[in-house]
Coordinates of C-alpha atoms and ligand atoms in Angstrom, one line a residue:
X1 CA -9.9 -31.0 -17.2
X2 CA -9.3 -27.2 -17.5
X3 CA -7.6 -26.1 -14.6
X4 CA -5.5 -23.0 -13.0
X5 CA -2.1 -23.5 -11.4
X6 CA -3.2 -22.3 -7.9
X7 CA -5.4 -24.6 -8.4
X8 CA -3.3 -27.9 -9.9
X9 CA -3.6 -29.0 -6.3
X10 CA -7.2 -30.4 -6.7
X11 CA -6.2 -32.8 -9.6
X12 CA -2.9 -34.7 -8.6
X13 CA -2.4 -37.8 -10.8
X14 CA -4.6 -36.3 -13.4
X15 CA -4.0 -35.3 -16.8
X16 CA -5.3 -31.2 -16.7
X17 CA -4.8 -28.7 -19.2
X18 CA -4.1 -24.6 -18.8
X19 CA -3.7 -22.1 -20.3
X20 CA -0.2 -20.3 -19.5
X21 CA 3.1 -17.9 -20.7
X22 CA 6.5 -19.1 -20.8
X23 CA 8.2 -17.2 -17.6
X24 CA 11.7 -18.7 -18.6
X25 CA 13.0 -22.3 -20.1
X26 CA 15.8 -24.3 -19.6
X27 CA 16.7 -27.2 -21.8
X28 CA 18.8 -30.5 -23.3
X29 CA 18.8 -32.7 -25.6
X30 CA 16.3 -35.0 -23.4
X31 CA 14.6 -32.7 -21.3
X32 CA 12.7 -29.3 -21.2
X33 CA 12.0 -27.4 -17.8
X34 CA 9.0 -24.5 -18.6
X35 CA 8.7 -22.3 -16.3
X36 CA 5.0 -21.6 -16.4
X37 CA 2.9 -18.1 -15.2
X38 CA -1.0 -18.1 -15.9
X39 CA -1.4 -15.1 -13.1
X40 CA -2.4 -17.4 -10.5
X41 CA 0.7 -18.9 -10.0
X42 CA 4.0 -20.3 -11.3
X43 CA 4.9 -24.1 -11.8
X44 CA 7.5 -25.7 -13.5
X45 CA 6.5 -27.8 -16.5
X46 CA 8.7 -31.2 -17.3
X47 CA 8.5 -32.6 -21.2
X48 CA 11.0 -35.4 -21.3
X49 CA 11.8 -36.3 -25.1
X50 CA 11.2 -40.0 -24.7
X51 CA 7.6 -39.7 -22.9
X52 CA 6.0 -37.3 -26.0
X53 CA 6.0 -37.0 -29.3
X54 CA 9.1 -35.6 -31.3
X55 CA 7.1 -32.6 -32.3
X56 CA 5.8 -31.8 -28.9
X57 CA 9.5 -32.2 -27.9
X58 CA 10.6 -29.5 -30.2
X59 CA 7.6 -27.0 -29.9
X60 CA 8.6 -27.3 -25.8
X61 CA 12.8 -26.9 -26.5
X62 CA 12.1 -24.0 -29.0
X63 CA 9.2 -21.6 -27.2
X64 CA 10.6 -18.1 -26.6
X65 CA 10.4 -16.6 -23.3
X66 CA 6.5 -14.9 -22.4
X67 CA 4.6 -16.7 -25.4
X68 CA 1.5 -18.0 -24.9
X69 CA 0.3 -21.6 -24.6
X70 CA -2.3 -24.1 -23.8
X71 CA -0.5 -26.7 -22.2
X72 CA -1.5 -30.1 -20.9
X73 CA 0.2 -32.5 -18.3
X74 CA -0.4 -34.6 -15.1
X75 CA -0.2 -33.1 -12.1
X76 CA 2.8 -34.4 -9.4
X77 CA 3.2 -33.2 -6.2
X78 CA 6.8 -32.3 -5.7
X79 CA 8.6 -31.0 -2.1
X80 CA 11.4 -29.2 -4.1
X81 CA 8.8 -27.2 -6.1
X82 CA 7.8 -23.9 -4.0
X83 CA 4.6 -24.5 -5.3
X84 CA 4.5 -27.8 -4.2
X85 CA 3.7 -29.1 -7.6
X86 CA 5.0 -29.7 -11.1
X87 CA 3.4 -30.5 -14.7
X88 CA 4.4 -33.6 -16.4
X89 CA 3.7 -32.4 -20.0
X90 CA 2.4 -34.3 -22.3
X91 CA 0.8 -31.7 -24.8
X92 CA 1.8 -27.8 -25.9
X93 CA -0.4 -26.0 -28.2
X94 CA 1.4 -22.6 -28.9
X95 CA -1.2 -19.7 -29.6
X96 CA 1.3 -16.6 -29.7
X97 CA 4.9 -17.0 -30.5
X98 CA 6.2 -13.6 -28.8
X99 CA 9.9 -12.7 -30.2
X100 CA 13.2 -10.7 -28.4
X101 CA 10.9 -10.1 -24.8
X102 CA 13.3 -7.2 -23.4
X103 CA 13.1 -8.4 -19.8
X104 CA 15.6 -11.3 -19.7
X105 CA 16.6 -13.6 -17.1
X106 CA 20.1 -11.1 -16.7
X107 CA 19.8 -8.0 -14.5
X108 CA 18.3 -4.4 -15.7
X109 CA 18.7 -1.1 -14.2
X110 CA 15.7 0.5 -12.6
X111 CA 14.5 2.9 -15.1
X112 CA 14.7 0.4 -17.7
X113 CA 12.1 -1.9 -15.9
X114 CA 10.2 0.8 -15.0
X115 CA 9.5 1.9 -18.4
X116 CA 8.7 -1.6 -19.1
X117 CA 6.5 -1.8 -16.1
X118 CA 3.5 -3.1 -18.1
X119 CA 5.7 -6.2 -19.0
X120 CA 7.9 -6.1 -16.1
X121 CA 4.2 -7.1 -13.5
X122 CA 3.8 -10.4 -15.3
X123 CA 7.7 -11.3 -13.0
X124 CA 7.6 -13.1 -9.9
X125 CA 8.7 -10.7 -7.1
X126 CA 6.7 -8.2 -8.9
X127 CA 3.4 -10.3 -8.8
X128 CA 4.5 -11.3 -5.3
X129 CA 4.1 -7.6 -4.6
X130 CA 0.7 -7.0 -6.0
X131 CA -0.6 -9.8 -4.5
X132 CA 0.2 -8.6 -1.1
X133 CA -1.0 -5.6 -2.2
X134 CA -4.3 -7.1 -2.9
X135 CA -4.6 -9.0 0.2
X136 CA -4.7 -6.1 2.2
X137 CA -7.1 -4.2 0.5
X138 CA -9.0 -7.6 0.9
X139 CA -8.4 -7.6 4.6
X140 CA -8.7 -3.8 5.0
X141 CA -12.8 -4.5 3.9
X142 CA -13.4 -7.8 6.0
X143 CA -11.8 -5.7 9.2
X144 CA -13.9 -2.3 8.2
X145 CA -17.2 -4.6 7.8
X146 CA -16.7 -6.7 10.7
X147 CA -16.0 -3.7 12.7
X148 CA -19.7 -1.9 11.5
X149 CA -17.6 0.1 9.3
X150 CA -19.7 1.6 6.4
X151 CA -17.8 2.2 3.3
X152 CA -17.9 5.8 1.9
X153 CA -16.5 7.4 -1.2
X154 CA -15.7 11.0 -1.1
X155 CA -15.0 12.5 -4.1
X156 CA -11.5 13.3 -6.2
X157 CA -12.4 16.5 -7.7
X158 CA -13.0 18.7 -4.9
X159 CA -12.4 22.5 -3.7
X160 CA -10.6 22.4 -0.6
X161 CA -7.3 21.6 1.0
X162 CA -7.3 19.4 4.1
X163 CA -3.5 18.9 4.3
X164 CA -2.6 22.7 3.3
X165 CA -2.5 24.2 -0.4
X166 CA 1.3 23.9 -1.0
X167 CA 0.5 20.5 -2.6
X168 CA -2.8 20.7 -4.5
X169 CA -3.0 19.6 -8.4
X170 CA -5.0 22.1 -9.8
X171 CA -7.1 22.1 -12.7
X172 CA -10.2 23.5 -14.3
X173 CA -13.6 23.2 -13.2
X174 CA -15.1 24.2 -16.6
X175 CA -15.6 28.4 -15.2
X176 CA -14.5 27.4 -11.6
X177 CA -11.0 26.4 -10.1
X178 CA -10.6 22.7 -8.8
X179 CA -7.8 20.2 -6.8
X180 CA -7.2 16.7 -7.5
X181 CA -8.4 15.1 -3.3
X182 CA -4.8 15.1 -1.6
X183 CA -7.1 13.4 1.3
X184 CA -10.9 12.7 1.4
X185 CA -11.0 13.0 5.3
X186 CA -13.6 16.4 5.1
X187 CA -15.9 14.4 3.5
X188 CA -15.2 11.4 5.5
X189 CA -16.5 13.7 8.8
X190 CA -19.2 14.8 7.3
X191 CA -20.3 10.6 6.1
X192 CA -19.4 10.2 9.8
X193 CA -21.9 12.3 11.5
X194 CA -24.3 10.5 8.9
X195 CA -23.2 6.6 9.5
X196 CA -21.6 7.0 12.7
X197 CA -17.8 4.8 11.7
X198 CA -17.0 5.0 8.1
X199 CA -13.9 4.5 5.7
X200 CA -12.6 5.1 2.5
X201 CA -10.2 3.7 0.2
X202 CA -9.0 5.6 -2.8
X203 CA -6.6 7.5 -5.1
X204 CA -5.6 10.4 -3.3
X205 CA -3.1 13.1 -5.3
X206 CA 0.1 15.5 -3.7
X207 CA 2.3 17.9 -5.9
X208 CA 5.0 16.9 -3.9
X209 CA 8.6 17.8 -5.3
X210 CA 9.7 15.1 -3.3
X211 CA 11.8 12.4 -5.1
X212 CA 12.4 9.4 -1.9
X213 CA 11.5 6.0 -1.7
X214 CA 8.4 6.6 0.2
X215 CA 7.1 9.4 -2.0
X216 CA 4.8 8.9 -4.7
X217 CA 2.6 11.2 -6.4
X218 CA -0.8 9.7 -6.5
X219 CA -0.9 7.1 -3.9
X220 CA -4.0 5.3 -2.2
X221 CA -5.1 5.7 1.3
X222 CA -7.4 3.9 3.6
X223 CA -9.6 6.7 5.7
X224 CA -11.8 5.6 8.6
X225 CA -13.2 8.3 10.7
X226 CA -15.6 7.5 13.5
X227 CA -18.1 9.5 15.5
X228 CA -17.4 9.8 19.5
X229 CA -14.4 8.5 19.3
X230 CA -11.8 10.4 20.8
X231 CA -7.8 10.2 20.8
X232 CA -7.0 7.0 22.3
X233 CA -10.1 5.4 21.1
X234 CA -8.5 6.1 17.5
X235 CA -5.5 4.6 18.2
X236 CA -6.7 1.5 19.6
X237 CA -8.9 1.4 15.9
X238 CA -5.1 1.7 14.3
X239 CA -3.2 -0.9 16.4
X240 CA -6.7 -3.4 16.0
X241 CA -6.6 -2.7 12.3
X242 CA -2.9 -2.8 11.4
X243 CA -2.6 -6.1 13.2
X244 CA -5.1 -7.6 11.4
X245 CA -3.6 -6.9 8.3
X246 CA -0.3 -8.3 9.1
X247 CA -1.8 -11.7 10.2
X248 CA -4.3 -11.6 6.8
X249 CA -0.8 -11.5 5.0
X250 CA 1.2 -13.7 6.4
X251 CA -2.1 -16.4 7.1
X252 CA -2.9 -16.1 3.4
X253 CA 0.3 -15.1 1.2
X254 CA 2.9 -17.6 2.6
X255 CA 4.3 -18.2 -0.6
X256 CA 4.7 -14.6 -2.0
X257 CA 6.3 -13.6 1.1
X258 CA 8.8 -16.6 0.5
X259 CA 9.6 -15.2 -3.0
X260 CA 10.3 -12.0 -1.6
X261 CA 12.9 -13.8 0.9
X262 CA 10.5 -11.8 3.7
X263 CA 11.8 -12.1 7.1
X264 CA 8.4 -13.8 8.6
X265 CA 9.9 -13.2 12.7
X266 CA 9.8 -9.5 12.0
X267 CA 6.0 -9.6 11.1
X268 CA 4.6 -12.2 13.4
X269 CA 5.2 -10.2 16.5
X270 CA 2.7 -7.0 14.9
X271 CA -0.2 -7.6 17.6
X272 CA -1.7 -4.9 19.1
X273 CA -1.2 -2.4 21.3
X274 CA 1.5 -1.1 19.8
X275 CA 3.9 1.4 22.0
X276 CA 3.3 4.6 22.1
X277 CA 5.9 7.9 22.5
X278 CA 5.2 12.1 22.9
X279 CA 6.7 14.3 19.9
X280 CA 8.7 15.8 23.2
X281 CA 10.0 12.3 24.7
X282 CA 10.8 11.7 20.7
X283 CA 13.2 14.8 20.7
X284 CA 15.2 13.7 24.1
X285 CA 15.6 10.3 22.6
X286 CA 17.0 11.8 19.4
X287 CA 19.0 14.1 21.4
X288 CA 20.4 10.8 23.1
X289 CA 21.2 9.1 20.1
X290 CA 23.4 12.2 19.0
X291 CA 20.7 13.9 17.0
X292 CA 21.6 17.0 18.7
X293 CA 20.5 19.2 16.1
X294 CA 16.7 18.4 16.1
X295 CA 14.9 21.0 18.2
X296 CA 11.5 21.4 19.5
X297 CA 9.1 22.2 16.8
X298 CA 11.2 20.9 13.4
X299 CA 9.4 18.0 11.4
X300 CA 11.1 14.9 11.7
X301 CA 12.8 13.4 8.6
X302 CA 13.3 9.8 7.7
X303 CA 16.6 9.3 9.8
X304 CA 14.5 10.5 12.9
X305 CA 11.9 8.0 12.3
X306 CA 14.5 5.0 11.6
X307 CA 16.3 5.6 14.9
X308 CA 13.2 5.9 16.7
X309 CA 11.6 2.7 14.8
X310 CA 14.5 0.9 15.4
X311 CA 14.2 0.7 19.4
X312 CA 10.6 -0.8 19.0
X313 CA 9.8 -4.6 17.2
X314 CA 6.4 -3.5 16.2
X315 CA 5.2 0.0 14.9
X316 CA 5.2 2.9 17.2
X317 CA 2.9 5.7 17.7
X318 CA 4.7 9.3 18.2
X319 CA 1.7 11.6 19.4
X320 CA 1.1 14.7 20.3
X321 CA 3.2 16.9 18.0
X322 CA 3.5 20.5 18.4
X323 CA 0.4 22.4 16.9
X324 CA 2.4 24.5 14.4
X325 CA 3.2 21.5 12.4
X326 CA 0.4 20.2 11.3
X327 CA -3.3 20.9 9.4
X328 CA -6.1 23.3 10.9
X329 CA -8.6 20.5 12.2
X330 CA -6.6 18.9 14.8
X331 CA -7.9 19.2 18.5
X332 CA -5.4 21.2 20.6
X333 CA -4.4 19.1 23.6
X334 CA -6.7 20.5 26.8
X335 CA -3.7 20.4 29.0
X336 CA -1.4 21.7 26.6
X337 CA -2.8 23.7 23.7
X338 CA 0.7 24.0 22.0
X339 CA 0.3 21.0 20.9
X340 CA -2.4 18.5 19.5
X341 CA -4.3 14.9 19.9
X342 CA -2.7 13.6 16.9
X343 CA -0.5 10.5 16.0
X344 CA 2.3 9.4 13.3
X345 CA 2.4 5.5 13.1
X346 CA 5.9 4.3 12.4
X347 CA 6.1 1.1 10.5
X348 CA 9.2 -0.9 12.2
X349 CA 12.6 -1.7 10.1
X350 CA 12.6 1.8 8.3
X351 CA 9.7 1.5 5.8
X352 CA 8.3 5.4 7.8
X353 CA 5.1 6.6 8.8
X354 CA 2.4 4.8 7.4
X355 CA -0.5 6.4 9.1
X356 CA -1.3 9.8 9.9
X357 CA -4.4 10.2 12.3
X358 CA -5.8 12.9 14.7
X359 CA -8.6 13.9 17.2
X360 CA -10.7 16.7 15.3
X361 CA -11.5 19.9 16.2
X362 CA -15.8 20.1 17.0
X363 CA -15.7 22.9 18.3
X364 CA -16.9 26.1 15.7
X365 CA -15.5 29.1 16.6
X366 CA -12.2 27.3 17.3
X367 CA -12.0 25.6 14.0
X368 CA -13.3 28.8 12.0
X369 CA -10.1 30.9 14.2
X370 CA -7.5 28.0 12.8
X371 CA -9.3 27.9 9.1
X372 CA -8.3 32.1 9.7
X373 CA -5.0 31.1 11.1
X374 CA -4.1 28.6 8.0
X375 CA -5.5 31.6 5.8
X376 CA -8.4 29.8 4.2
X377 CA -11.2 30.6 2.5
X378 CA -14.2 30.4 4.3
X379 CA -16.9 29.8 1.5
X380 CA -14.7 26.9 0.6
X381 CA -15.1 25.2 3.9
X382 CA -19.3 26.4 5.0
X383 CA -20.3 22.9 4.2
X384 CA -17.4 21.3 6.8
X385 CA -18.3 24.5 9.3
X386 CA -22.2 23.4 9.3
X387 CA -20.6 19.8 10.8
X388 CA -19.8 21.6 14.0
X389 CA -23.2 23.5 13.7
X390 CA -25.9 20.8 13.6
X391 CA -25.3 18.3 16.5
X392 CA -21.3 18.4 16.9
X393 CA -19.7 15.5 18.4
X394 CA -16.3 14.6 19.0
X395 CA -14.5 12.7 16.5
X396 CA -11.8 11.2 15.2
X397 CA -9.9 9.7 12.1
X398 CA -7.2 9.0 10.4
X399 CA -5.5 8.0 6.7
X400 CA -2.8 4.7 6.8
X401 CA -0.9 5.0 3.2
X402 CA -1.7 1.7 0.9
X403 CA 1.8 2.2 -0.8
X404 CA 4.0 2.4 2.3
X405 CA 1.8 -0.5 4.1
X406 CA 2.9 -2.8 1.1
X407 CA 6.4 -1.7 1.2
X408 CA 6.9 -2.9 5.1
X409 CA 4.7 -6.0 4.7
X410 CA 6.5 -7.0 1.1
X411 CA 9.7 -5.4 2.6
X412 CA 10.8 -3.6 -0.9
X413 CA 12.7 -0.9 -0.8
X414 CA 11.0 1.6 -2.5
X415 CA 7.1 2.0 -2.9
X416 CA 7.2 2.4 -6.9
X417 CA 7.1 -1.2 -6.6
X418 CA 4.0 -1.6 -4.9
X419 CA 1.4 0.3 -7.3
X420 CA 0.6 -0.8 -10.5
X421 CA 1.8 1.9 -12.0
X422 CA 3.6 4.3 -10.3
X423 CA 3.5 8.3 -10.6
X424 CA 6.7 9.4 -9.4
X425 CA 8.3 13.0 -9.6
X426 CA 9.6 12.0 -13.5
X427 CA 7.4 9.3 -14.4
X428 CA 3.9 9.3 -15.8
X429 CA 4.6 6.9 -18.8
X430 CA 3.5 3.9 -18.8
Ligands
4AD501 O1 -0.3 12.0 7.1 P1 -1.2 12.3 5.9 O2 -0.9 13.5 5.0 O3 -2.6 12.4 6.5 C1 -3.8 12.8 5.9 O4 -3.9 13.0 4.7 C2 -5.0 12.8 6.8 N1 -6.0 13.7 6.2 C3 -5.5 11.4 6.9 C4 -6.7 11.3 7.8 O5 -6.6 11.6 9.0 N2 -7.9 10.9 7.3 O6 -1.3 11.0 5.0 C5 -1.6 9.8 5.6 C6 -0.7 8.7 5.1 C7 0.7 8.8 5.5 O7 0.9 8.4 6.8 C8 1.4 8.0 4.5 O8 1.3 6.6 4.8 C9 0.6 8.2 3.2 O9 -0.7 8.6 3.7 N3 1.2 9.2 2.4 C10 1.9 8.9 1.2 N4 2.2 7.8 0.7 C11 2.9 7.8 -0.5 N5 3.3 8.9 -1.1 C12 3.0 10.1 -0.5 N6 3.4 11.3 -1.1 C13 2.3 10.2 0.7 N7 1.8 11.2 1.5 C14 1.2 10.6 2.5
MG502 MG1 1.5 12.6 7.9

């Protein structure tokens, strides 16, 4: 029977046969452990020299570390396996013999793996990753579609700046100039006003000089953006949505969370609602915790966010951050236009603000006086102008980062380990 290792399970006592790499291998004169990969899994595989023949014996002790296989064995369930399963073998057929892999059971530096990244995916903790990755793109569509979501793709080659122009990859647009999308939320309010609640999920580009372990330079981003909704109603779609995907992620990657050594207690308490704090109450408790230096109006960097993460167990909205701080389409704040109906979600434990999210402005003559404000040009922006022309509504939306979202749940340090392949400050190879 041809089989998968996630799915060895079904066929215990049976003879099955896969095919499979060689992870690592471990052997003596009477025994060979493989340590199998076929991308849906890992099991260890058992040939013991007096059960098989002397050939298969040999083929098993000799095979080099990621070489290629068909392999054949019964299935045992086994307690001490994290899998829950190992492979008696009773049959390897070699089909690529690979020779002096570079990633080795011993330690490498960073850059070294990374510019091995193609090879360095097929290890555990970095298929643990992805697979978390996956599962909450997974559970970012089921929440979206259950929700009446409609999914919307805006495009990547565009002509504006939603998030200001410092950061724009430009590029030719054979006679005309173009940017590489740095956020597709302009589209997204204009699907909005045609499908009421949409979202988005896609590669999303900033020219950041920014070198940290939460920066990359093309990331992905999941943007909803809903029709009538206003301020609070957006951040009760956040705390509904983030939730979900915690529990999608610890219901359905239990063992990829155990390879990463995870700790499960911090996760299992994410259920919304999710506290919320003021920009201005922010300050005072920075002040309090000897941050005397922050001032009203300054950005907050990632020591701000830590301390303020760190008196909350679940991710914590800071709202309503003074206007001068961020892009030309939020809604000023009725009661105090200095500042405006927006939010930062900060993930707990120091992983930093995974989503970014605000009222919009629907009113024209305001939004055209900030587009003036921000110095941009008009033509540019007719099209998102006509949405507060034809039937404006209030609205609201906002963009959670894929990257930063994988980095809490997987808890890695750094998010070049949660894209495939990473574009960082210095790295575009592989
Ligand atoms: O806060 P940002 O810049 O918000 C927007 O782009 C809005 N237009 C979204 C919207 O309302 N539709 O980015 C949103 C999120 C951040 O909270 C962060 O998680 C992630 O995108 N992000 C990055 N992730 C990795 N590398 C970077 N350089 C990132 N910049 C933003
Ligand atoms: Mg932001």
């Amino acid at each position: 029977m041809k089989t998968t290792i996630s799915k060895v399970g079904n066929f215990v006592g049976q003879e099955v046969t896969m095919g499979a790499w060689i992870a690592n291998k471990r052997s003596s004169g009477k025994i060979a452990f493989l340590q199998l990969r076929d991308g849906t899994g890992f099991i260890q595989g058992v040939v013991i020299k007096a059960e098989v023949a002397e050939e298969i014996f040999l083929k098993a002790k000799n095979i080099t570390q990621e070489s290629s296989l068909y392999v054949t064995g019964t299935v045992r369930e086994d307690d001490r396996a994290p899998s829950g399963y190992e492979l008696t073998v009773t049959d390897v057929d070699i089909i690529h013999e690979a020779t002096d892999y570079p990633i080795t059971p011993k330690e490498h530096g960073t850059e070294f793996l990374m510019d091995h990244r193609h090879l360095w995916l097929r290890s555990k903790r970095q298929h643990a990753t992805m697979k978390i990755r996956n599962e909450i793109i997974r559970a970012t569509y089921e929440f979206f579609n259950q929700e009446g979501f409609v999914k919307i793709d805006p495009p990547i080659l565009t002509g504006s700046a939603p998030e200001g122009t410092t950061e724009l990859f430009h590029t030719k647009y054979f006679d005309e100039d173009a940017y590489l999308s740095q956020s597709g939320q302009l589209y997204m309010e204009a699907a909005a006003m045609a499908f009421g609640k949409v979202f988005s999920f896609g590669p999303t580009f900033r020219a950041e000089k920014s070198k940290t372990r939460r920066h990359l330079i093309e990331f992905w981003m999941i943007e909803p953006e809903m029709a009538f909704y206003q301020f609070n109603d957006n951040l009760q779609v956040q705390e509904q949505y983030v939730s979900h995907i915690v529990q999608a992620v610890l219901n359905n990657c239990s063992l990829e969370l155990k390879t990463l050594e995870r700790d499960l207690s911090k996760l299992t308490q994410i259920k919304a609602p999710f506290p919320r704090i003021t920009y201005k109450d922010a300050i005072a408790f920075l002040h309090e915790q000897g941050f005397t230096d922050i001032k009203w109006g300054d950005d907050f960097g990632s020591p701000h966010e830590t301390a303020i993460a760190n008196s909350y167990e679940k991710p914590v909205f800071i709202t309503h951050w003074p206007t001068s701080l961020k892009p030309f389409y939020m809604q000023p704040d009725e009661n105090n236009p200095d500042v405006v109906l927006c939010a930062d979600l900060i993930a707990p434990e120091g992983y930093g603000e995974i989503i970014g999210g605000s009222e919009r402005i629907h009113d024209a003559s305001l939004l055209e006086q900030r587009m003036k404000e921000h110095g941009l040009q008009q033509e540019a922006y007719e099209w998102y102008l006509h949405l507060r022309q034809y039937g404006s509504v209030p609205h609201s939306g906002f963009g959670l980062g894929l990257e930063r979202t994988v980095a809490w749940l997987s808890g890695s340090e750094h998010v070049r380990e949660t894209i495939p392949f990473p574009r960082l400050l210095n790295r575009l190879y592989p």
